[in-house]
CSV table of C-alpha atoms and ligand atoms in Angstrom, one decimal:
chain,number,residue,atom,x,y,z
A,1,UNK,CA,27.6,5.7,-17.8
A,2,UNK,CA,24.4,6.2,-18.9
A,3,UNK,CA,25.3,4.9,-22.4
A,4,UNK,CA,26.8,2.0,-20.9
A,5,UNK,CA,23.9,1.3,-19.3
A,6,UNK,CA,21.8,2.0,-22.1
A,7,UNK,CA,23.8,-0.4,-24.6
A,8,UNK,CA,23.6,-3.4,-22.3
A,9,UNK,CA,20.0,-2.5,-20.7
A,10,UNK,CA,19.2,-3.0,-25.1
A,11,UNK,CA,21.5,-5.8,-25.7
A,12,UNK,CA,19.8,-8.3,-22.2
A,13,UNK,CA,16.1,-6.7,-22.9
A,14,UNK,CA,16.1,-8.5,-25.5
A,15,UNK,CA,17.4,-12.0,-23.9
A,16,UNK,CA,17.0,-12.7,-20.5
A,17,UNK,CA,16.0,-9.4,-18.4
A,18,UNK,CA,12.2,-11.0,-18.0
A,19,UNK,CA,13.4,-13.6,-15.6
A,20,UNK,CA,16.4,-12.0,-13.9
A,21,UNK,CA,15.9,-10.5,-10.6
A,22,UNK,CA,14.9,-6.8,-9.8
A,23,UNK,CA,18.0,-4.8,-9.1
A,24,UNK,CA,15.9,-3.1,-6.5
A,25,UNK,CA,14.5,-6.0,-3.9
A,26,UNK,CA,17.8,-7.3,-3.6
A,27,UNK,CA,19.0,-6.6,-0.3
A,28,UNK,CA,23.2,-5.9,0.1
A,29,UNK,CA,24.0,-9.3,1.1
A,30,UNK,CA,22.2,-10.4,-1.8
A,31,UNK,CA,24.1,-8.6,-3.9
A,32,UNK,CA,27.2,-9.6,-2.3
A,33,UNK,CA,26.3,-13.3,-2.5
A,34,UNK,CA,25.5,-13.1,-5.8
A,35,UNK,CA,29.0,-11.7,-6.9
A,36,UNK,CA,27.9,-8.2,-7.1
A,37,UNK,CA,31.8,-6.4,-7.6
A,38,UNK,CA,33.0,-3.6,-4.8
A,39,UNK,CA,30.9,-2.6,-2.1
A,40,UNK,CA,27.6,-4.6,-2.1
A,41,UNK,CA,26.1,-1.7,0.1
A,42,UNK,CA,27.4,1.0,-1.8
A,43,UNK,CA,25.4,-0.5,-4.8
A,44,UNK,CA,22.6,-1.0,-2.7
A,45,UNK,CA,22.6,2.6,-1.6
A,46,UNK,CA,22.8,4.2,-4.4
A,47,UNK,CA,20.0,2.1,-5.8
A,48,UNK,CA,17.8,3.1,-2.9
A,49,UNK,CA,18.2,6.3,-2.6
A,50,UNK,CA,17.1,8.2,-5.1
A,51,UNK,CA,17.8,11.8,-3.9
A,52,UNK,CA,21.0,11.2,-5.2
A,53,UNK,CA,19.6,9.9,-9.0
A,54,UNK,CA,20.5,11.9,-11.4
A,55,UNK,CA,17.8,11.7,-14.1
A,56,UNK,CA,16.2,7.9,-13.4
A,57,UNK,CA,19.4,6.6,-12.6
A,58,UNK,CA,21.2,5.5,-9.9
A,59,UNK,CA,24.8,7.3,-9.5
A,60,UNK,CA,26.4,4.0,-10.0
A,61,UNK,CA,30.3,3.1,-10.7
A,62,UNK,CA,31.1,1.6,-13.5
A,63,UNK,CA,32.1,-1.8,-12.6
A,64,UNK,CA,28.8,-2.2,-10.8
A,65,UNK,CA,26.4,-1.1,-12.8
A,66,UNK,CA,27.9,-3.1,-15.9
A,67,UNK,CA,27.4,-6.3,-13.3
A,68,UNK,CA,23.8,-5.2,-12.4
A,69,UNK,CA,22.9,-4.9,-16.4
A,70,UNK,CA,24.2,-8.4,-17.0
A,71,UNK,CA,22.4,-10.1,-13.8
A,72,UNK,CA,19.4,-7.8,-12.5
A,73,UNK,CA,16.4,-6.2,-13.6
A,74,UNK,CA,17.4,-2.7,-13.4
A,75,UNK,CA,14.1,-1.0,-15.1
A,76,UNK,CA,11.9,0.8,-12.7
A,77,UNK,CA,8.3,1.2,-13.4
A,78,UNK,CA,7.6,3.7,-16.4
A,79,UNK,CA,5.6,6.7,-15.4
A,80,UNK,CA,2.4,6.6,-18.0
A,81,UNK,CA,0.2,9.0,-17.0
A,82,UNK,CA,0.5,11.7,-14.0
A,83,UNK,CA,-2.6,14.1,-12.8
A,84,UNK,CA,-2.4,16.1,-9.8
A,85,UNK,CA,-5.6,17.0,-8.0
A,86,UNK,CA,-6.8,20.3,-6.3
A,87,UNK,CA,-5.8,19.4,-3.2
A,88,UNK,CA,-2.5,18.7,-3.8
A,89,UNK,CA,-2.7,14.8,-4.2
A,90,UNK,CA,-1.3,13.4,-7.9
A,91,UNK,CA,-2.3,10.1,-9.0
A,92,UNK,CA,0.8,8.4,-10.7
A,93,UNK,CA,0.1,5.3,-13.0
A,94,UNK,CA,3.1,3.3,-13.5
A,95,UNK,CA,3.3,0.6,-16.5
A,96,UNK,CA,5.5,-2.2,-15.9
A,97,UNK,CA,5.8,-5.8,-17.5
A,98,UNK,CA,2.4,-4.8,-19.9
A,99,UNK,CA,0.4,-3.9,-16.9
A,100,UNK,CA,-0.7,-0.3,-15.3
A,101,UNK,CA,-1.2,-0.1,-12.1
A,102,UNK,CA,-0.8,3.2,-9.4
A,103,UNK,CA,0.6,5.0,-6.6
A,104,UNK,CA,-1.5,8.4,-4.9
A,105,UNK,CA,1.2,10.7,-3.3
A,106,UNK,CA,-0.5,13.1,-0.8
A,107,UNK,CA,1.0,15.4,1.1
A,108,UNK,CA,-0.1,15.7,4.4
A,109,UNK,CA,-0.1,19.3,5.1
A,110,UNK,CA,0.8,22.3,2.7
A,111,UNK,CA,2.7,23.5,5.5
A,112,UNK,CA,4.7,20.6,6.8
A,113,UNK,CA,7.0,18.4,4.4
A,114,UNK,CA,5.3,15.0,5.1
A,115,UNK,CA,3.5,12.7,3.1
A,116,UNK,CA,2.0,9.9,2.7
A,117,UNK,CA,2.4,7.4,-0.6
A,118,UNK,CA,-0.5,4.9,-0.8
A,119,UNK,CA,0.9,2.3,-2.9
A,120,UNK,CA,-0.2,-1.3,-5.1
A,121,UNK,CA,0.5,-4.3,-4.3
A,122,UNK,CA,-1.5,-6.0,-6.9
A,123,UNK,CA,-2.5,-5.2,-10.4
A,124,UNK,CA,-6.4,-5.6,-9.8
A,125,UNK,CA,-7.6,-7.4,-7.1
A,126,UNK,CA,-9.8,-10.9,-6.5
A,127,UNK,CA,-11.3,-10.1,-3.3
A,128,UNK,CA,-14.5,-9.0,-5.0
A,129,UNK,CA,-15.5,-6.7,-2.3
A,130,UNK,CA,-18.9,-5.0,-4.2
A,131,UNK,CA,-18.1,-1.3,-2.6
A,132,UNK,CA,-14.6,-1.3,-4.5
A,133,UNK,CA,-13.8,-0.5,-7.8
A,134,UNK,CA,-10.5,-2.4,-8.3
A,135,UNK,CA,-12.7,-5.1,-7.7
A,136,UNK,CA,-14.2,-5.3,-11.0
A,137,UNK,CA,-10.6,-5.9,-12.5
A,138,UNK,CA,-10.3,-8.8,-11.3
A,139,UNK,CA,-6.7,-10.3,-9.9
A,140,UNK,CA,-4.3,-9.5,-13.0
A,141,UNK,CA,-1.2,-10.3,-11.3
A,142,UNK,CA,0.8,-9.9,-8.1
A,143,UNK,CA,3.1,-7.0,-8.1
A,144,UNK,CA,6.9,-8.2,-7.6
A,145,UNK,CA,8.9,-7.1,-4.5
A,146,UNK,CA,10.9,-5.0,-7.1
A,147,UNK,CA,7.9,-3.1,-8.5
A,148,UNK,CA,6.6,-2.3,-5.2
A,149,UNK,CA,10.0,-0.8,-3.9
A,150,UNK,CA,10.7,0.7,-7.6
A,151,UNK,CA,7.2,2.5,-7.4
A,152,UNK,CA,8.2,4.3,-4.1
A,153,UNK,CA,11.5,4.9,-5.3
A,154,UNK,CA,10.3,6.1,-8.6
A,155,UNK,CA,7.3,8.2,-6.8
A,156,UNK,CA,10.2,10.1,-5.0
A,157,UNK,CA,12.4,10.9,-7.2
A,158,UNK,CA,9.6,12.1,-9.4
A,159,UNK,CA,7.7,14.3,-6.7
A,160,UNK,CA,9.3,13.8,-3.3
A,161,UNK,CA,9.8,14.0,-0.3
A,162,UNK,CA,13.7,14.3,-0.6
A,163,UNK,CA,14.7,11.8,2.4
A,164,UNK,CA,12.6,9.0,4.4
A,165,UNK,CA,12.6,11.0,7.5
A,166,UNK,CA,9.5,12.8,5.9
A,167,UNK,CA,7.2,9.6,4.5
A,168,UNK,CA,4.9,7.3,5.4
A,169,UNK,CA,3.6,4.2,3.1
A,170,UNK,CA,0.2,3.0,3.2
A,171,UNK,CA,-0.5,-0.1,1.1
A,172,UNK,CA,-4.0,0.9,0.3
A,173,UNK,CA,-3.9,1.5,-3.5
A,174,UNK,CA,-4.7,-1.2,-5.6
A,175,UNK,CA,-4.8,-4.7,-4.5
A,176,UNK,CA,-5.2,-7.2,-1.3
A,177,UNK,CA,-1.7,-6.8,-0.1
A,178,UNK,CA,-1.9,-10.2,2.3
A,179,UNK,CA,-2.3,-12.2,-0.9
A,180,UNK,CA,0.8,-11.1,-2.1
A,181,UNK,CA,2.3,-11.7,1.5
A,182,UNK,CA,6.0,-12.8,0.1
A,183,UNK,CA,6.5,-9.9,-1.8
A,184,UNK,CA,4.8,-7.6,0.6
A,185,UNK,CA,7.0,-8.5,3.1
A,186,UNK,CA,10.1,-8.6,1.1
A,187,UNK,CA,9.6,-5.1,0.0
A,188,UNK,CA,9.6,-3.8,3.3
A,189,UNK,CA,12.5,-5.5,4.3
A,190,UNK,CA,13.9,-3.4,1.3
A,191,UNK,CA,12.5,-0.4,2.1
A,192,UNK,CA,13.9,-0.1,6.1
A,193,UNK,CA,17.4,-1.3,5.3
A,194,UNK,CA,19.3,1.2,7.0
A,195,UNK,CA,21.7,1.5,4.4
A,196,UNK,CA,18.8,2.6,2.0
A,197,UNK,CA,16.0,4.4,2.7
A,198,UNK,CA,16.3,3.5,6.2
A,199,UNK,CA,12.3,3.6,6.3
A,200,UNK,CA,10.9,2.6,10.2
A,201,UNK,CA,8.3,0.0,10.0
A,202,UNK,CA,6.1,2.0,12.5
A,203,UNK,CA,5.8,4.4,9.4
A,204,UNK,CA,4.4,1.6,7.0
A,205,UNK,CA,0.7,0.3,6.9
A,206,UNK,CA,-0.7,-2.6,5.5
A,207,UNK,CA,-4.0,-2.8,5.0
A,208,UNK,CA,-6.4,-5.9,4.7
A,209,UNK,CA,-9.6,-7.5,3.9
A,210,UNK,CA,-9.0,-10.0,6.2
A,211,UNK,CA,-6.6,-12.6,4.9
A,212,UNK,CA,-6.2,-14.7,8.5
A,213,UNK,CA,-3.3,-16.4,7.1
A,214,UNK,CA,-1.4,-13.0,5.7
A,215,UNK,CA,-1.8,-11.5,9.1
A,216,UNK,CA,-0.2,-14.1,10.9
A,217,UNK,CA,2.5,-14.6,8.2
A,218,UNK,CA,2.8,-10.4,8.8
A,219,UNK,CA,2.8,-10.6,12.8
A,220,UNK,CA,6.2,-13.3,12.6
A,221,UNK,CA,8.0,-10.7,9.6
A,222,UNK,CA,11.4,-9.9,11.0
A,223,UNK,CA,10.2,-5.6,10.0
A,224,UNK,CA,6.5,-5.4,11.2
A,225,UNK,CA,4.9,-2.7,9.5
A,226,UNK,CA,1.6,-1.6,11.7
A,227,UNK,CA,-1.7,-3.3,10.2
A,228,UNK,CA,-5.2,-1.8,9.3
A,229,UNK,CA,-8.5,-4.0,9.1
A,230,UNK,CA,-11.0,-2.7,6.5
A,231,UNK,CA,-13.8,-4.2,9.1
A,232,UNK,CA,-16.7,-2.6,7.0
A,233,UNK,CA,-19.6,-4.6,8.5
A,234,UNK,CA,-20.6,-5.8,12.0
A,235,UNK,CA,-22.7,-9.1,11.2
A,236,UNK,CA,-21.1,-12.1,9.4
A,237,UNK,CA,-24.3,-11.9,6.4
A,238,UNK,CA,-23.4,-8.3,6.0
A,239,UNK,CA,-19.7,-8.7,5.9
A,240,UNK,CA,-20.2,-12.0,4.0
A,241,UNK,CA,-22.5,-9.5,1.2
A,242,UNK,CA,-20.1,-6.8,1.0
A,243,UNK,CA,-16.6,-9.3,1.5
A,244,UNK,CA,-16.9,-12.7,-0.3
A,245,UNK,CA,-13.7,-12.7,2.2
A,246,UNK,CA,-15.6,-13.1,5.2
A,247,UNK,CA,-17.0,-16.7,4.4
A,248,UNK,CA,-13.7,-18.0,4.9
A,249,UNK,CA,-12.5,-16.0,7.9
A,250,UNK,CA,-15.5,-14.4,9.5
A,251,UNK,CA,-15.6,-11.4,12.2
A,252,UNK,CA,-14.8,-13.7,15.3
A,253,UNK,CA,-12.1,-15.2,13.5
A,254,UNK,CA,-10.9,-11.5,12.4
A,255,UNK,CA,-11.0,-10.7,16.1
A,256,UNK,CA,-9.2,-13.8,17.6
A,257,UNK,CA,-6.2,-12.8,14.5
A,258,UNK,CA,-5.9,-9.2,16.1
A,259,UNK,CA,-5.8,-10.9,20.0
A,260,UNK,CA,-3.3,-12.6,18.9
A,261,UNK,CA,-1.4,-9.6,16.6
A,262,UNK,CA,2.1,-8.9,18.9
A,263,UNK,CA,0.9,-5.3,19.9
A,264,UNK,CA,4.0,-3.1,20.6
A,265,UNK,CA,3.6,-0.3,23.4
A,266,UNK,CA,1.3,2.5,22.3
A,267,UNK,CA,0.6,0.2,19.3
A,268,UNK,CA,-3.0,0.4,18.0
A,269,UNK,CA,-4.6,-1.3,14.9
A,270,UNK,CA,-6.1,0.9,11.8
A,271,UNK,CA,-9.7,-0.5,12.0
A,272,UNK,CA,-11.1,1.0,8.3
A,273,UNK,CA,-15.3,1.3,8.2
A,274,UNK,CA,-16.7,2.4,4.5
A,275,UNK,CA,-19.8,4.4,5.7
A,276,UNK,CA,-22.7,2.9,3.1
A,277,UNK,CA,-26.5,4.5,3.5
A,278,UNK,CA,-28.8,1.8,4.8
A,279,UNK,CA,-26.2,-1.5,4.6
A,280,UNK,CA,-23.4,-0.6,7.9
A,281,UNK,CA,-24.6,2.5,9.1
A,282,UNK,CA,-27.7,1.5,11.9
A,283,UNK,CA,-28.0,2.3,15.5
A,284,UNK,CA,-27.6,-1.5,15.5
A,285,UNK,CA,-24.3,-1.4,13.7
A,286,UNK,CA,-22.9,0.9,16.4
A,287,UNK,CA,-23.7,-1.3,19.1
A,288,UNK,CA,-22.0,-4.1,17.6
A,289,UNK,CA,-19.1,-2.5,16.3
A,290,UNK,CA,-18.6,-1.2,19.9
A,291,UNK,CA,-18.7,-4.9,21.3
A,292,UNK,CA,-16.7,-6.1,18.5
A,293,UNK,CA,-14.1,-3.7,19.4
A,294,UNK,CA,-14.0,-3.8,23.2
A,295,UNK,CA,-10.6,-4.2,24.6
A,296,UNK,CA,-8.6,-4.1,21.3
A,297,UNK,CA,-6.4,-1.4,21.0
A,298,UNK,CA,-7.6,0.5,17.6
A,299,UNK,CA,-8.5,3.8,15.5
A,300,UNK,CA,-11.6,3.4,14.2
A,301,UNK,CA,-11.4,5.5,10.5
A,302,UNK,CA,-14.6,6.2,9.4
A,303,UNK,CA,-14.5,6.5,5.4
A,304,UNK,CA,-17.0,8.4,3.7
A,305,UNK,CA,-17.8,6.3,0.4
A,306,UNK,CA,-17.0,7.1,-2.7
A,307,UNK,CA,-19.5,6.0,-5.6
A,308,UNK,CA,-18.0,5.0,-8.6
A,309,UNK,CA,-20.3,3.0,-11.9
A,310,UNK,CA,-19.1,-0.9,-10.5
A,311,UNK,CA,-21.5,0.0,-7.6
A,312,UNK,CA,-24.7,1.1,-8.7
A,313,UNK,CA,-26.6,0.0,-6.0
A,314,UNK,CA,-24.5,1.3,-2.9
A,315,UNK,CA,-25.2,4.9,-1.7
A,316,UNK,CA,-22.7,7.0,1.0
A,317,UNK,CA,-24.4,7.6,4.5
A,318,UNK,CA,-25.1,11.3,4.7
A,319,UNK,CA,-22.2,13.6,6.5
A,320,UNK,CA,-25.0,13.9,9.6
A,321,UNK,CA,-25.7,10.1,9.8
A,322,UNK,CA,-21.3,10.1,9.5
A,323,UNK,CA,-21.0,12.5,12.2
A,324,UNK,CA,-23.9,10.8,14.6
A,325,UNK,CA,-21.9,7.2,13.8
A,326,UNK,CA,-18.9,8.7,15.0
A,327,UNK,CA,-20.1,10.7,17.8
A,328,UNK,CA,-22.0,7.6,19.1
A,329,UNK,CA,-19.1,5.3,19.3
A,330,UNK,CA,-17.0,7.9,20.7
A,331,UNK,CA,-19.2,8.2,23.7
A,332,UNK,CA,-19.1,4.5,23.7
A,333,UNK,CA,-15.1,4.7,24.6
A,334,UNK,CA,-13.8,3.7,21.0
A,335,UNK,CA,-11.5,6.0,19.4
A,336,UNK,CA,-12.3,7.2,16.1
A,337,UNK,CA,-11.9,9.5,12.8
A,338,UNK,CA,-14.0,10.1,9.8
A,339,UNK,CA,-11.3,10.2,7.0
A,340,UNK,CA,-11.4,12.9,4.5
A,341,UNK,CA,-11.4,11.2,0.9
A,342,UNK,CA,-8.3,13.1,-0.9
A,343,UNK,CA,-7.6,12.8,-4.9
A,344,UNK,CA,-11.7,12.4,-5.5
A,345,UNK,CA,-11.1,15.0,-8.6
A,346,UNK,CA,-9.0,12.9,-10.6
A,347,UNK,CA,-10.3,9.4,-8.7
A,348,UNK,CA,-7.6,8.9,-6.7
A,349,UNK,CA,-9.7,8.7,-3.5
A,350,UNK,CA,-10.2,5.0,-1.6
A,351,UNK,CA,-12.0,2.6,-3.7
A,352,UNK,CA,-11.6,4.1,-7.3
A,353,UNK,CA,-8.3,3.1,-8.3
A,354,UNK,CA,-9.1,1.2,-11.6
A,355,UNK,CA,-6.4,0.9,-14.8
A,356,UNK,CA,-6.7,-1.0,-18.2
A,357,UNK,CA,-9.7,-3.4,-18.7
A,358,UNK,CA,-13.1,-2.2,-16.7
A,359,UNK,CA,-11.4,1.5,-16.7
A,360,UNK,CA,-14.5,4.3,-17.0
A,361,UNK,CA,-11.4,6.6,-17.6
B,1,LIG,N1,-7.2,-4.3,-0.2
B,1,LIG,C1,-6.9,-3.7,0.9
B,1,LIG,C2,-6.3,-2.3,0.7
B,1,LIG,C3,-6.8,-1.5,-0.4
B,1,LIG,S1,-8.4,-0.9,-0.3
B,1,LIG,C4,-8.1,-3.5,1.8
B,1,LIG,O1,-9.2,-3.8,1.4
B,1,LIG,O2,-7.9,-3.2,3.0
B,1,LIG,C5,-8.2,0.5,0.8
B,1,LIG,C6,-9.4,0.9,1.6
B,1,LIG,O3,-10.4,1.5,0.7
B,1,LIG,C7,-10.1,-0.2,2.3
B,1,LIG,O4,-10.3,0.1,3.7
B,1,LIG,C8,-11.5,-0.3,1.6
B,1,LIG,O5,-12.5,-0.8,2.5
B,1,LIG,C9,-11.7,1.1,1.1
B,1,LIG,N2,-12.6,1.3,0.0
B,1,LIG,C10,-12.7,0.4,-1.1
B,1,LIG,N3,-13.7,0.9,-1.9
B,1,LIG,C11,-14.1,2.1,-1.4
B,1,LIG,C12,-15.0,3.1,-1.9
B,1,LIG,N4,-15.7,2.9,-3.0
B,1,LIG,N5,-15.2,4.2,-1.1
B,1,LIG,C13,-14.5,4.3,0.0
B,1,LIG,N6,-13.6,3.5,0.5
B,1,LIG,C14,-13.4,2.3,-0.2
B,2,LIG,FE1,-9.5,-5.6,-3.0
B,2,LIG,FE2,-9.4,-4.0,-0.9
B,2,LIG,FE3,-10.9,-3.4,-3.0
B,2,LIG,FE4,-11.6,-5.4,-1.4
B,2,LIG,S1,-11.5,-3.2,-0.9
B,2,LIG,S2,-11.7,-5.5,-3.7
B,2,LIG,S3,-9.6,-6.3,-0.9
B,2,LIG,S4,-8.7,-3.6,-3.0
C-alpha cells in the first residue's frame, strides 16, 4: 500500500496535486459525490483518525486510496522542526505548500490526559496589532481547510492525545482566524464529524481581534465553536494604537457583536486582556473594562505579556500591578483569570509565534 501510494503520490506531484482538493477537508458526502469507490465514510474515517495511522498513513484499502491519489491532496503538513519546552509544551512547525507555520501542543496537567492544541490559521498575520510578533510577518497566506485539519491530525498522531475525548483546540497560534472565516469554518465542520474525530464544538475556541463580519459569519456556522475576544484596551484611541482593527469596528461595535452572539446555556465568551505597563493597565482601565463588560456573560483572561524584539517599546505590567488588576475587577463582579504563559522557553508562549522572514530564531 504504501508503495502504491507512494508511486502515484510521485507520478500526480508532479502534475496536478497543487490544485486538487485536500483529502482531509473533504467531508464523507464529499467524497461520495465526488465518486470516491466503497464506503465514503470508511475513507473518511480512516483519514481522520489517526490513532489508527500506521506511520503517516491512513489504513486505507486499496481501491480507495488509489482514487484519493488520483483526485485529492493527500500530503499532510511536513513536520520541520519540533522543540519541547520545560514544561511540557512542544512547539511543532509544520511546512506546507513553501510556507512554515505552527501548532503548540500543551498538556494541561501532568497528571490528567488532556490537552489543549493551539493551532494557525494563517501563515503570518495583517492585523498589525504592535504587542504581537506574528504581526511583523505580515499576511503570507491563508491556511486551507486541509492544512488546518491535517495539522491537528498530524499534531496527534505525532504526540497525542490518542482519541478526541481528551482535546481541546484553541485557534490562537498564528493568524486572525475570522479573516480566514471559510476555511475556519470548514475545518471545524471536519473536525466534529462524528464519523471522524467526532470533536464537540464546545471544545473548540476561536479567537479574534475583532473582525465584526467573521463573528457574525461564526454565530450562523451550522458547528459553533465558542469565541474569545482579544479586548486588550478600554478606550477606542488605545485600542485604535495597539489594534489598527479597531478603526473599523471599534469597542461599542465589538460589544453590540457579542449582544447579539447566540449564547447557549452556561455559555460565556473568552474576553483575552494583554497586561502592558503604563498603556491598559490604570485604575481607569479597570473601571472601564468593568462597564464595558457589564451584563455580558464572559471570562476575563488576564495575559501576562510576553516581550519579544518587534516591540521594543512595550513593557509587561508587573505580577503586583497583574494581581491588583485582577483582584479589582473581581470585586467589581467580573469573572476573571491571569493566564499562565506556557512554551516561553522555546517561544511558544502568546504573541511569539514567528516563522520564515522577520524570524529572530
Ligand atoms: N489573532 C487572534 C488569535 C491569535 S493571537 C487574536 O488576536 O485573537 C492569541 C492571543 O495572544 C491574543 O489574545 C493576543 O492578544 C495575544 N498576544 C499577542 N501578542 C502577545 C504578546 N506579545 N504577549 C502576550 N499575549 C499576546
Ligand atoms: Fe494577528 Fe492576533 Fe497577532 Fe493581532 S494579536 S497581529 S490579530 S495574531
Amino acid at each position: 500500500m504504501l508503495e502504491l501510494l507512494g508511486q502515484v503520490a510521485e507520478a500526480s506531484a508532479a502534475t496536478t496535486q497543487a490544485a486538487l482538493p485536500s483529502a482531509f477537508a473533504l467531508l464523507p458526502e464529499q467524497l461520495e459525490a465526488s465518486g470516491c469507490p466503497g464506503s465514503a465514510t470508511n475513507a473518511f474515517q480512516k483519514l481522520q483518525r489517526p490513532w489508527t495511522w500506521s506511520h503517516v498513513e491512513p489504513p486505507l484499502g486499496q481501491a480507495a486510496a488509489r482514487w484519493l491519489v488520483e483526485h485529492t491532496d493527500l500530503r499532510l503538513p511536513q513536520v520541520e522542526r519540533e522543540v519541547s519546552a520545560s514544561d511540557g509544551t512542544t512547539r511543532v512547525v509544520y511546512r506546507s505548500g513553501g510556507q512554515a507555520f505552527e501548532a503548540v501542543h500543551m498538556p494541561r496537567d501532568v497528571r490528567a490526559p488532556r490537552v489543549t492544541i493551539c493551532i494557525s490559521s494563517q501563515v503570518g498575520c495583517g492585523m498589525g496589532c504592535t504587542f504581537c510578533a506574528t504581526a511583523s510577518m505580515g499576511l503570507i497566506r491563508n491556511l486551507s481547510a486541509g492544512e488546518i485539519v491535517g495539522q491537528v491530525l498530524a499534531t496527534m498522531h505525532r504526540i497525542g492525545p490518542k482519541t478526541s475525548n481528551q482535546l481541546s483546540l484553541v485557534f490562537m497560534g498564528m493568524g486572525e482566524p475570522l479573516h480566514n472565516v471559510t476555511g475556519v469554518v470548514q475545518a471545524i465542520q471536519t473536525l466534529c464529524h462524528p464519523r471522524g474525530l467526532g470533536l464537540s464544538p464546545k471544545r473548540i475556541t476561536v479567537s479574534t481581534s475583532g473582525v465584526v463580519k467573521g463573528i457574525e459569519a461564526l454565530a450562523r456556522a451550522p458547528r459553533r465553536p465558542r469565541l474569545a475576544l482579544s479586548l486588550n484596551a478600554t478606550s477606542d484611541p488605545t485600542r485604535s494604537s495597539i489594534m489598527p482593527v479597531n478603526r473599523k469596528w471599534d469597542l461599542a461595535e465589538l460589544r453590540a457583536a457579542l449582544d447579539r452572539w447566540p449564547f447557549e446555556a452556561r455559555e460565556r465568551v473568552t474576553i483575552e486582556y494583554v497586561m502592558l505597563a503604563g498603556v491598559n493597565d490604570s485604575d481607569a482601565d479597570i473601571e472601564r473594562l468593568v462597564a464595558w463588560l457589564d451584563g455580558l456573560p464572559h471570562m476575563l483572561n488576564l495575559i501576562p505579556f510576553n516581550p519579544h524584539h518587534a516591540a521594543p517599546g512595550l513593557r509587561a505590567s508587573s505580577p503586583a500591578r497583574i494581581s491588583e488588576f485582577s483582584a479589582a475587577l473581581h470585586a467589581a463582579g467580573c469573572r476573571v483569570t491571569v493566564r499562565v504563559n506556557r512554551g516561553r522557553d522555546v517561544a511558544a508562549a502568546c504573541g511569539q509565534l514567528v516563522t520564515g522572514v522577520g524570524s529572530d530564531r
